Amino acid sequence: MKQIKGILFDKDGTLMDFYSSWVLVATQLVDRLFENLEITYCPELKNDLLFSIGLHENEVDPRGFLASGTTQDIYGAFVKVLMNVDVSQEKLNGLEDWMTEELFSLTKANRDNLKPTADLPGLLVQLRRHGLKIGIATADDRDSTKFFLDKIGIQSYFDFIGTSDYFEKKPNPSMIQAFCEIANISAEEVAVAGDTIVDLQFAKNGSAGLAIGVLSGVSGTSELSGLADLIIDSVGDIVTENGGLIWQEA
């Protein structure tokens, strides 16, 4: 393994506590969807919509769209369910744009639920002291991502912010390639940290030097072990108690 010179973080479940925000946001989104489409509220249809994106009775499918998909993925899943219950195409026109705006609105409305998974300012300061370039590669949109980073007060630490509305979604390696160009490093010098199989496959597809699975999100060791070079409880464990980097001591 080459010396690691940069680290690329996933956001939801990796930097941000997934369950403190996204389960509530998804549920509220479906409630507002009924209002927007002017269709009669139906608990069974609500459950079907949530199940289509990987949420069932507050349990999140680590392979589902809520865990690692984009706004476009969630939109596509909802449309399939809605068309099966004969919601007209006329009502569905413009729904993707509405969802993008609504998800950002709900993110802001739930700002108090946006919790970090660790002491992120402290972590990022230490990574900077080690001379690392720092980036983010997320399935979320740019506005919501920056809102979270600003709320925690950490946006200035990031050399690169990659989001699915500007880049091909993970596991396509385009965000690794863009990060490397900005940071002037090679893919083999990049560590990728994420909580889903998609994040780790993204690392492999991009020939990243290190794939770090974190258990702070929706996946367990059994899901991540096949693709991760290292598995840690949270990103806070990247810097060890003696101030070193975990891959240097592994």
Backbone as numpy.savetxt, mean C-alpha at the origin, in Angstrom:
# Nx Ny Nz CAx CAy CAz Cx Cy Cz
25.15 -10.50 -2.19 24.31 -9.31 -2.19 25.19 -8.06 -2.19
24.87 -7.12 -3.09 25.58 -5.86 -3.12 25.23 -5.05 -1.87
26.04 -4.04 -1.60 25.72 -3.14 -0.50 24.39 -2.45 -0.80
23.48 -2.42 0.19 22.20 -1.75 0.01 22.40 -0.25 0.18
21.96 0.49 -0.84 22.12 1.95 -0.82 20.79 2.69 -0.81
19.69 1.95 -0.99 18.38 2.59 -1.00 17.32 1.62 -0.52
16.23 2.16 0.02 15.13 1.32 0.49 13.82 1.89 -0.02
12.98 1.00 -0.53 11.71 1.35 -1.14 10.60 0.71 -0.32
9.77 1.54 0.30 8.72 1.06 1.19 7.36 1.00 0.49
6.61 -0.04 0.75 5.17 -0.03 0.52 4.57 0.92 1.56
3.32 1.35 1.35 2.68 2.25 2.33 1.74 1.51 3.27
0.59 1.09 2.75 -0.47 0.55 3.61 -0.09 -0.82 4.15
-0.07 -0.93 5.47 0.33 -2.17 6.12 1.83 -2.23 6.41
2.57 -1.32 5.80 4.02 -1.28 5.97 4.44 -0.03 6.74
4.08 1.14 6.21 4.31 2.39 6.93 3.07 2.82 7.70
1.90 2.54 7.13 0.64 2.92 7.76 -0.12 1.70 8.24
-0.65 1.78 9.46 -1.45 0.69 10.02 -2.67 0.46 9.12
-2.74 -0.71 8.52 -3.80 -1.00 7.55 -5.17 -1.02 8.19
-5.29 -1.71 9.29 -6.60 -1.94 9.89 -7.17 -0.69 10.56
-6.34 0.25 10.93 -6.84 1.46 11.58 -7.56 2.37 10.60
-7.37 2.15 9.32 -7.94 3.05 8.33 -8.76 2.37 7.25
-8.15 1.38 6.57 -8.74 0.92 5.32 -10.02 0.11 5.47
-10.18 -0.63 6.53 -11.43 -1.37 6.72 -12.59 -0.39 6.86
-12.39 0.66 7.65 -13.43 1.67 7.83 -13.68 2.44 6.54
-12.61 2.83 5.85 -12.77 3.58 4.61 -13.52 2.76 3.56
-13.20 1.47 3.44 -13.89 0.62 2.46 -15.37 0.51 2.77
-15.69 0.35 4.04 -17.09 0.23 4.45 -17.85 1.53 4.17
-17.22 2.65 4.48 -17.86 3.94 4.23 -18.00 4.20 2.73
-17.02 3.75 1.96 -17.10 3.94 0.51 -18.31 3.23 -0.07
-18.56 2.01 0.37 -19.71 1.26 -0.13 -21.02 1.94 0.29
-21.08 2.44 1.52 -22.28 3.16 1.96 -22.55 4.37 1.07
-21.50 5.10 0.74 -21.66 6.28 -0.10 -21.96 5.90 -1.55
-21.51 4.71 -1.93 -21.79 4.23 -3.28 -23.29 4.04 -3.49
-23.96 3.50 -2.50 -25.42 3.36 -2.59 -26.08 4.72 -2.80
-25.63 5.71 -2.06 -26.20 7.06 -2.17 -25.91 7.65 -3.54
-24.67 7.51 -4.00 -24.28 8.10 -5.27 -25.05 7.50 -6.44
-25.26 6.19 -6.39 -25.96 5.51 -7.49 -27.48 5.54 -7.34
-27.92 6.07 -6.20 -29.35 6.16 -5.90 -30.02 4.79 -6.01
-29.39 3.81 -5.35 -29.98 2.48 -5.30 -30.32 2.15 -3.85
-31.32 1.32 -3.67 -31.80 0.98 -2.34 -30.73 0.22 -1.56
-30.51 0.65 -0.32 -29.52 -0.01 0.52 -29.90 -1.47 0.73
-28.92 -2.35 0.58 -29.15 -3.78 0.73 -27.94 -4.39 1.42
-28.10 -4.93 2.63 -26.95 -5.50 3.35 -26.24 -6.61 2.57
-27.02 -7.43 1.85 -26.40 -8.52 1.09 -25.53 -7.97 -0.04
-26.02 -6.92 -0.72 -25.24 -6.32 -1.79 -23.99 -5.64 -1.22
-24.13 -5.01 -0.07 -22.97 -4.39 0.57 -21.90 -5.44 0.87
-22.33 -6.57 1.42 -21.38 -7.66 1.71 -20.71 -8.17 0.44
-21.51 -8.28 -0.65 -20.95 -8.76 -1.92 -19.90 -7.79 -2.47
-20.17 -6.49 -2.34 -19.23 -5.48 -2.82 -17.92 -5.55 -2.02
-18.06 -5.64 -0.71 -16.85 -5.71 0.13 -16.08 -7.01 -0.11
-16.81 -8.09 -0.27 -16.16 -9.39 -0.53 -15.40 -9.36 -1.85
-15.91 -8.62 -2.83 -15.27 -8.56 -4.15 -13.89 -7.91 -4.10
-13.64 -7.12 -3.06 -12.32 -6.49 -2.93 -11.50 -7.12 -1.80
-12.01 -8.22 -1.24 -11.22 -8.96 -0.26 -11.48 -8.60 1.18
-12.69 -8.13 1.49 -13.04 -7.81 2.87 -14.31 -8.57 3.25
-14.19 -9.42 4.27 -15.32 -10.22 4.71 -15.36 -10.23 6.23
-16.39 -9.59 6.78 -16.55 -9.51 8.24 -15.27 -9.01 8.90
-14.73 -7.92 8.35 -13.53 -7.25 8.87 -12.24 -8.06 8.72
-12.32 -9.20 8.04 -11.12 -9.98 7.74 -10.66 -9.62 6.33
-9.38 -9.30 6.19 -8.85 -8.85 4.90 -8.08 -9.99 4.23
-8.45 -10.26 2.98 -7.73 -11.24 2.18 -6.41 -10.62 1.72
-5.27 -11.18 2.12 -3.98 -10.58 1.73 -3.74 -10.56 0.23
-4.52 -11.35 -0.52 -4.39 -11.35 -1.98 -5.47 -10.50 -2.65
-6.34 -9.89 -1.86 -7.46 -9.12 -2.42 -7.07 -7.71 -2.83
-8.01 -7.05 -3.51 -7.74 -5.71 -4.02 -7.62 -4.68 -2.90
-8.32 -4.86 -1.80 -8.19 -3.89 -0.71 -6.77 -3.92 -0.14
-6.17 -5.11 -0.10 -4.83 -5.26 0.46 -3.75 -4.73 -0.47
-3.88 -4.98 -1.76 -2.77 -4.62 -2.65 -3.20 -4.11 -4.03
-4.48 -3.85 -4.20 -4.96 -3.37 -5.49 -4.99 -1.85 -5.57
-5.30 -1.36 -6.75 -5.40 0.08 -7.00 -6.86 0.52 -6.95
-7.06 1.83 -7.01 -8.42 2.35 -7.10 -9.13 1.77 -8.33
-8.40 1.63 -9.42 -8.97 1.07 -10.65 -9.39 -0.38 -10.44
-8.59 -1.14 -9.69 -8.95 -2.53 -9.38 -10.24 -2.60 -8.57
-10.35 -1.75 -7.57 -11.54 -1.73 -6.72 -12.76 -1.32 -7.55
-12.59 -0.33 -8.38 -13.66 0.09 -9.29 -14.13 -1.07 -10.17
-13.18 -1.79 -10.76 -13.54 -2.91 -11.64 -14.29 -4.00 -10.91
-13.87 -4.29 -9.67 -14.56 -5.32 -8.88 -15.98 -4.88 -8.54
-16.14 -3.62 -8.17 -17.48 -3.11 -7.84 -18.40 -3.14 -9.06
-17.87 -2.76 -10.21 -18.70 -2.72 -11.43 -19.23 -4.11 -11.75
-18.40 -5.13 -11.62 -18.86 -6.50 -11.90 -20.02 -6.89 -11.01
-19.92 -6.56 -9.74 -21.00 -6.89 -8.80 -22.26 -6.10 -9.13
-22.10 -4.83 -9.42 -23.25 -3.97 -9.68 -23.96 -4.35 -10.97
-23.21 -4.74 -11.98 -23.83 -5.15 -13.24 -24.60 -6.46 -13.08
-24.15 -7.30 -12.15 -24.86 -8.56 -11.89 -26.21 -8.35 -11.22
-26.40 -7.18 -10.62 -27.71 -6.87 -10.02 -28.44 -5.82 -10.85
-28.02 -5.72 -12.11 -28.72 -4.90 -13.10 -28.70 -3.40 -12.83
-27.62 -2.91 -12.23 -27.44 -1.46 -12.16 -27.08 -0.98 -13.57
-27.74 0.04 -14.05 -27.60 0.46 -15.45 -26.23 1.06 -15.73
-25.78 0.91 -16.97 -24.51 1.48 -17.40 -24.52 2.99 -17.25
-25.67 3.59 -17.44 -25.79 5.05 -17.30 -25.39 5.50 -15.89
-25.81 4.74 -14.90 -25.46 5.09 -13.51 -23.98 4.87 -13.23
-23.36 3.93 -13.97 -21.96 3.60 -13.72 -21.00 4.54 -14.42
-21.49 5.34 -15.35 -20.64 6.29 -16.06 -20.03 7.28 -15.06
-18.73 7.47 -15.16 -18.04 8.41 -14.28 -17.75 7.88 -12.89
-18.04 6.59 -12.67 -17.90 6.04 -11.32 -16.43 5.98 -10.88
-15.52 5.68 -11.80 -14.11 5.57 -11.41 -13.58 6.91 -10.90
-13.90 8.00 -11.60 -13.47 9.32 -11.14 -14.10 9.65 -9.80
-15.36 9.31 -9.64 -16.04 9.55 -8.36 -15.34 8.80 -7.24
-14.97 7.55 -7.49 -14.32 6.74 -6.47 -12.97 7.32 -6.08
-12.21 7.78 -7.06 -10.91 8.38 -6.77 -11.06 9.57 -5.84
-12.02 10.44 -6.15 -12.26 11.61 -5.32 -12.81 11.22 -3.95
-13.69 10.23 -3.92 -14.32 9.82 -2.67 -13.30 9.16 -1.73
-12.41 8.35 -2.27 -11.40 7.72 -1.43 -10.47 8.75 -0.81
-10.13 9.78 -1.55 -9.30 10.84 -0.99 -10.07 11.61 0.08
-11.35 11.88 -0.20 -12.19 12.57 0.78 -12.32 11.77 2.07
-12.50 10.46 1.94 -12.63 9.61 3.12 -11.31 9.50 3.88
-10.21 9.49 3.13 -8.89 9.48 3.78 -8.73 10.72 4.66
-9.11 11.87 4.13 -9.01 13.11 4.91 -9.98 13.11 6.08
-11.19 12.60 5.85 -12.19 12.57 6.92 -11.76 11.65 8.06
-10.97 10.61 7.72 -10.51 9.65 8.72 -9.05 9.91 9.13
-8.63 11.15 9.05 -7.22 11.51 9.32 -6.76 11.03 10.69
-7.67 11.03 11.67 -7.28 10.61 13.02 -7.03 9.10 13.11
-7.47 8.36 12.10 -7.26 6.91 12.08 -6.02 6.50 11.30
-5.32 7.47 10.73 -4.11 7.17 9.96 -2.94 7.03 10.93
-2.65 5.82 11.31 -1.63 5.55 12.32 -0.39 4.93 11.68
0.79 5.37 12.08 2.02 4.73 11.59 2.24 3.39 12.26
2.96 2.52 11.61 3.25 1.19 12.16 4.44 1.21 13.12
5.17 2.31 13.15 6.37 2.41 13.99 6.69 3.88 14.17
7.77 4.18 14.85 8.26 5.55 14.97 8.95 5.91 13.65
8.14 6.35 12.69 8.67 6.58 11.35 9.67 7.73 11.28
9.42 8.87 11.93 10.45 9.92 11.89 11.79 9.44 12.44
11.74 8.72 13.55 12.98 8.19 14.13 13.67 7.21 13.21
12.87 6.32 12.59 13.44 5.34 11.66 14.10 6.03 10.47
13.40 6.99 9.88 13.91 7.62 8.67 15.16 8.45 8.95
15.21 9.07 10.11 16.42 9.80 10.50 17.62 8.85 10.55
17.42 7.67 11.13 18.51 6.71 11.23 18.91 6.15 9.86
17.92 5.93 8.99 18.25 5.46 7.64 19.06 6.50 6.88
18.72 7.76 7.07 19.48 8.84 6.45 20.92 8.85 6.98
21.08 8.62 8.28 22.42 8.60 8.87 23.28 7.49 8.27
22.60 6.43 7.83 23.32 5.34 7.16 23.55 5.64 5.68
23.10 6.81 5.24 23.36 7.23 3.86 22.40 6.64 2.84
21.26 6.08 3.29 20.34 5.42 2.37 19.43 6.43 1.66
19.18 6.17 0.39 18.11 6.85 -0.33 16.80 6.18 0.07
15.71 6.95 0.11 14.44 6.43 0.63 13.32 6.73 -0.35
12.52 5.70 -0.64 11.39 5.88 -1.54 10.17 5.14 -1.07
9.06 5.40 -1.72 7.80 4.72 -1.42 7.20 4.23 -2.73
6.67 3.03 -2.72 6.03 2.44 -3.90 4.71 1.85 -3.44
3.60 2.48 -3.79 2.30 2.11 -3.24 1.25 1.95 -4.32
0.26 1.13 -4.02 -0.90 0.97 -4.90 -1.87 2.13 -4.76
-1.66 2.96 -3.75 -2.55 4.08 -3.50 -2.29 5.20 -4.50
-3.15 6.24 -4.47 -3.00 7.39 -5.35 -2.08 8.43 -4.70
-1.60 9.37 -5.53 -0.62 10.36 -5.08 -1.17 11.27 -3.96
-2.39 11.77 -4.13 -2.92 12.71 -3.15 -3.06 12.07 -1.77
-3.60 10.85 -1.72 -3.79 10.17 -0.44 -2.44 9.83 0.20
-1.48 9.45 -0.63 -0.15 9.11 -0.12 0.52 10.33 0.50
0.50 11.45 -0.20 1.11 12.66 0.32 0.38 13.15 1.57
-0.92 12.96 1.61 -1.69 13.37 2.79 -1.19 12.63 4.03
-0.99 11.32 3.89 -0.48 10.52 5.02 0.93 10.97 5.41
1.81 11.11 4.44 3.19 11.50 4.73 3.25 12.86 5.41
2.40 13.78 4.95 2.37 15.11 5.56 1.82 15.05 6.99
0.80 14.22 7.20 0.21 14.10 8.53 1.24 13.62 9.54
2.05 12.64 9.14 3.07 12.10 10.03 4.31 13.00 10.08
4.42 13.91 9.10 5.54 14.83 9.05 6.82 14.23 8.50
6.68 13.35 7.50 7.86 12.63 7.01 8.09 12.76 5.50
7.29 13.55 4.81 7.42 13.59 3.35 8.82 14.04 2.91
9.44 14.92 3.68 10.74 15.47 3.28 11.85 14.42 3.26
11.63 13.28 3.91 12.66 12.23 3.94 12.69 11.41 2.65
11.66 11.53 1.82 11.54 10.65 0.66 12.11 11.28 -0.60
13.03 10.54 -1.21 13.60 10.96 -2.48 12.68 10.64 -3.65
11.77 9.69 -3.43 10.91 9.21 -4.51 9.56 8.79 -3.93
8.48 9.23 -4.57 7.12 8.81 -4.19 6.47 8.21 -5.42
6.33 6.89 -5.42 5.72 6.18 -6.55 4.32 5.72 -6.20
3.35 6.11 -7.02 1.94 5.76 -6.78 1.33 5.19 -8.05
0.24 4.46 -7.89 -0.32 3.71 -9.02 -1.03 4.59 -10.04
-1.28 5.87 -9.71 -1.87 6.76 -10.71 -0.80 7.45 -11.56
0.48 7.18 -11.26 1.58 7.73 -12.05 2.47 6.65 -12.66
2.42 5.45 -12.11 3.27 4.35 -12.57 2.43 3.09 -12.76
2.99 2.13 -13.51 2.35 0.82 -13.60 2.28 0.21 -12.20
1.17 -0.44 -11.91 0.97 -0.95 -10.55 1.91 -2.14 -10.29
2.23 -2.32 -9.03 3.00 -3.49 -8.60 2.21 -4.76 -8.93
2.86 -5.86 -9.32 4.31 -6.12 -9.24 5.12 -5.70 -10.46
4.54 -4.92 -11.38 5.37 -4.35 -12.45 6.51 -3.57 -11.81
7.74 -3.73 -12.30 8.90 -3.14 -11.61 9.19 -1.68 -11.94
8.27 -0.99 -12.62 8.58 0.37 -13.08 8.94 1.33 -11.94
8.34 1.15 -10.77 8.66 2.07 -9.67 10.06 1.82 -9.11
10.53 0.58 -9.16 11.92 0.31 -8.78 12.86 0.99 -9.76
12.56 0.86 -11.03 13.42 1.45 -12.06 13.47 2.97 -11.92
12.32 3.59 -11.66 12.28 5.04 -11.52 13.04 5.49 -10.27
12.89 4.75 -9.19 13.61 5.05 -7.94 15.12 4.99 -8.18
15.55 3.96 -8.88 16.98 3.80 -9.14 17.53 4.95 -9.96
16.76 5.42 -10.93 17.21 6.53 -11.77 17.35 7.80 -10.94
16.37 8.05 -10.08 16.41 9.26 -9.25 17.53 9.19 -8.22
17.71 8.00 -7.62 18.70 7.82 -6.56 20.10 7.53 -7.09
20.20 7.29 -8.40 21.48 6.97 -9.04 22.11 5.72 -8.43
21.30 4.68 -8.28 21.77 3.40 -7.77 21.22 2.29 -8.66
21.73 1.09 -8.48 21.24 -0.05 -9.26 20.17 -0.80 -8.48
19.37 -1.58 -9.18 18.31 -2.35 -8.52 18.88 -3.29 -7.47
20.06 -3.83 -7.72 20.68 -4.76 -6.77 21.09 -4.07 -5.47
21.07 -2.75 -5.47 21.41 -1.97 -4.28 20.17 -1.47 -3.53
18.99 -2.00 -3.94 17.72 -1.57 -3.35 17.14 -2.67 -2.48
16.67 -2.29 -1.29 15.85 -3.18 -0.46 14.41 -2.74 -0.60
13.51 -3.69 -0.77 12.07 -3.42 -0.85 11.42 -4.00 0.40
10.61 -3.19 1.09 9.90 -3.65 2.28 8.40 -3.55 2.06
7.69 -4.67 2.28 6.25 -4.66 2.09 5.57 -5.78 2.84
4.24 -5.69 2.94 3.48 -6.65 3.76 2.67 -7.65 2.95
2.79 -7.62 1.61 2.01 -8.54 0.79 2.88 -9.30 -0.19
2.32 -10.37 -0.73 3.00 -11.14 -1.77 3.29 -10.26 -2.98
2.36 -9.36 -3.31 2.56 -8.46 -4.44 3.81 -7.60 -4.24
4.02 -7.11 -3.02 5.21 -6.29 -2.74 6.49 -7.09 -2.96
6.49 -8.33 -2.51 7.70 -9.14 -2.62 7.92 -9.61 -4.06
6.82 -9.87 -4.78 6.96 -10.22 -6.19 7.47 -9.02 -6.99
7.04 -7.85 -6.59 7.54 -6.59 -7.16 9.05 -6.49 -6.98
9.53 -6.83 -5.79 10.98 -6.81 -5.53 11.70 -7.78 -6.45
11.16 -8.99 -6.59 11.80 -10.00 -7.44 11.77 -9.58 -8.91
10.62 -9.07 -9.37 10.50 -8.65 -10.76 11.46 -7.52 -11.11
11.74 -6.68 -10.10 12.64 -5.55 -10.33 14.09 -5.86 -10.03
14.39 -7.13 -9.71 15.77 -7.56 -9.39 16.36 -6.80 -8.21
15.49 -6.47 -7.24 15.96 -5.77 -6.05 16.93 -6.66 -5.27
17.87 -6.03 -4.60 18.88 -6.78 -3.87 18.35 -7.49 -2.64
17.24 -6.98 -2.09 16.71 -7.54 -0.86 15.20 -7.35 -0.81
14.48 -8.42 -0.46 13.03 -8.36 -0.29 12.71 -8.60 1.18
12.13 -7.59 1.84 11.84 -7.66 3.27 10.34 -7.75 3.47
9.88 -8.84 4.07 8.47 -8.97 4.41 8.22 -8.45 5.82
7.16 -7.66 5.98 6.81 -7.15 7.30 5.46 -7.72 7.73
5.34 -8.01 9.01 4.14 -8.65 9.55 3.17 -7.65 10.18
3.35 -6.38 9.87 2.49 -5.34 10.44 1.22 -5.12 9.64
1.09 -5.83 8.51 -0.06 -5.62 7.63 -1.01 -6.79 7.58
-1.35 -7.22 6.36 -2.42 -8.20 6.18 -1.91 -9.63 6.02
-0.60 -9.81 5.89 -0.05 -11.15 5.61 0.71 -11.70 6.80
0.74 -13.03 6.87 1.51 -13.71 7.90 2.77 -14.32 7.32
3.53 -14.96 8.18 4.79 -15.57 7.75 4.56 -16.60 6.65
3.48 -17.35 6.76 3.22 -18.41 5.77 3.05 -17.85 4.36
2.46 -16.65 4.24 2.28 -16.04 2.92 3.59 -15.45 2.39
4.41 -14.90 3.28 5.57 -14.13 2.85 6.86 -14.94 2.72
6.93 -16.07 3.40 8.20 -16.78 3.52 8.77 -17.26 2.19
7.92 -17.55 1.22 8.41 -18.06 -0.05 9.16 -17.05 -0.89
8.90 -15.75 -0.65 9.50 -14.71 -1.48 10.42 -13.77 -0.72
10.29 -13.73 0.61 11.07 -12.77 1.41 12.46 -13.29 1.72
13.44 -12.40 1.65 14.79 -12.72 2.12 14.87 -12.57 3.63
14.11 -11.63 4.16 14.00 -11.41 5.59 12.54 -11.15 5.94
12.11 -11.58 7.12 10.78 -11.26 7.61 10.93 -10.64 8.99
10.32 -9.46 9.18 10.40 -8.75 10.44 9.01 -8.34 10.89
8.87 -8.02 12.16 7.56 -7.65 12.69 7.07 -6.33 12.12
7.94 -5.35 12.01 7.56 -4.05 11.46 8.81 -3.35 10.93
8.59 -2.26 10.20 9.73 -1.52 9.64 10.61 -0.96 10.75
10.05 -0.81 11.95 10.85 -0.33 13.06 12.01 -1.24 13.40
11.95 -2.50 12.95 13.02 -3.46 13.23 14.16 -3.40 12.21
14.02 -2.54 11.20 15.08 -2.45 10.18 16.37 -1.94 10.81
16.24 -1.01 11.73 17.40 -0.55 12.48 17.42 -1.29 13.81
18.51 -1.97 14.10 18.60 -2.81 15.30 18.88 -1.96 16.54
18.84 -2.62 17.70 19.04 -1.91 18.96 20.41 -1.24 19.06
21.39 -1.81 18.40 22.72 -1.20 18.44 22.95 -0.19 17.32
21.87 0.11 16.58 21.97 1.14 15.54 22.36 0.65 14.17
22.58 -0.66 14.03 22.94 -1.21 12.73 21.70 -1.52 11.89
21.93 -1.91 10.66 20.85 -2.30 9.75 20.68 -3.80 9.79
19.43 -4.25 9.81 19.16 -5.66 10.08 19.79 -6.59 9.05
19.89 -6.16 7.80 20.48 -7.04 6.79 21.99 -7.16 6.94
22.59 -6.23 7.65 24.03 -6.34 7.89 24.32 -7.38 8.98
23.32 -7.62 9.82 23.51 -8.53 10.95 22.88 -9.90 10.72
22.03 -9.98 9.66 21.33 -11.24 9.41 22.30 -12.31 8.93
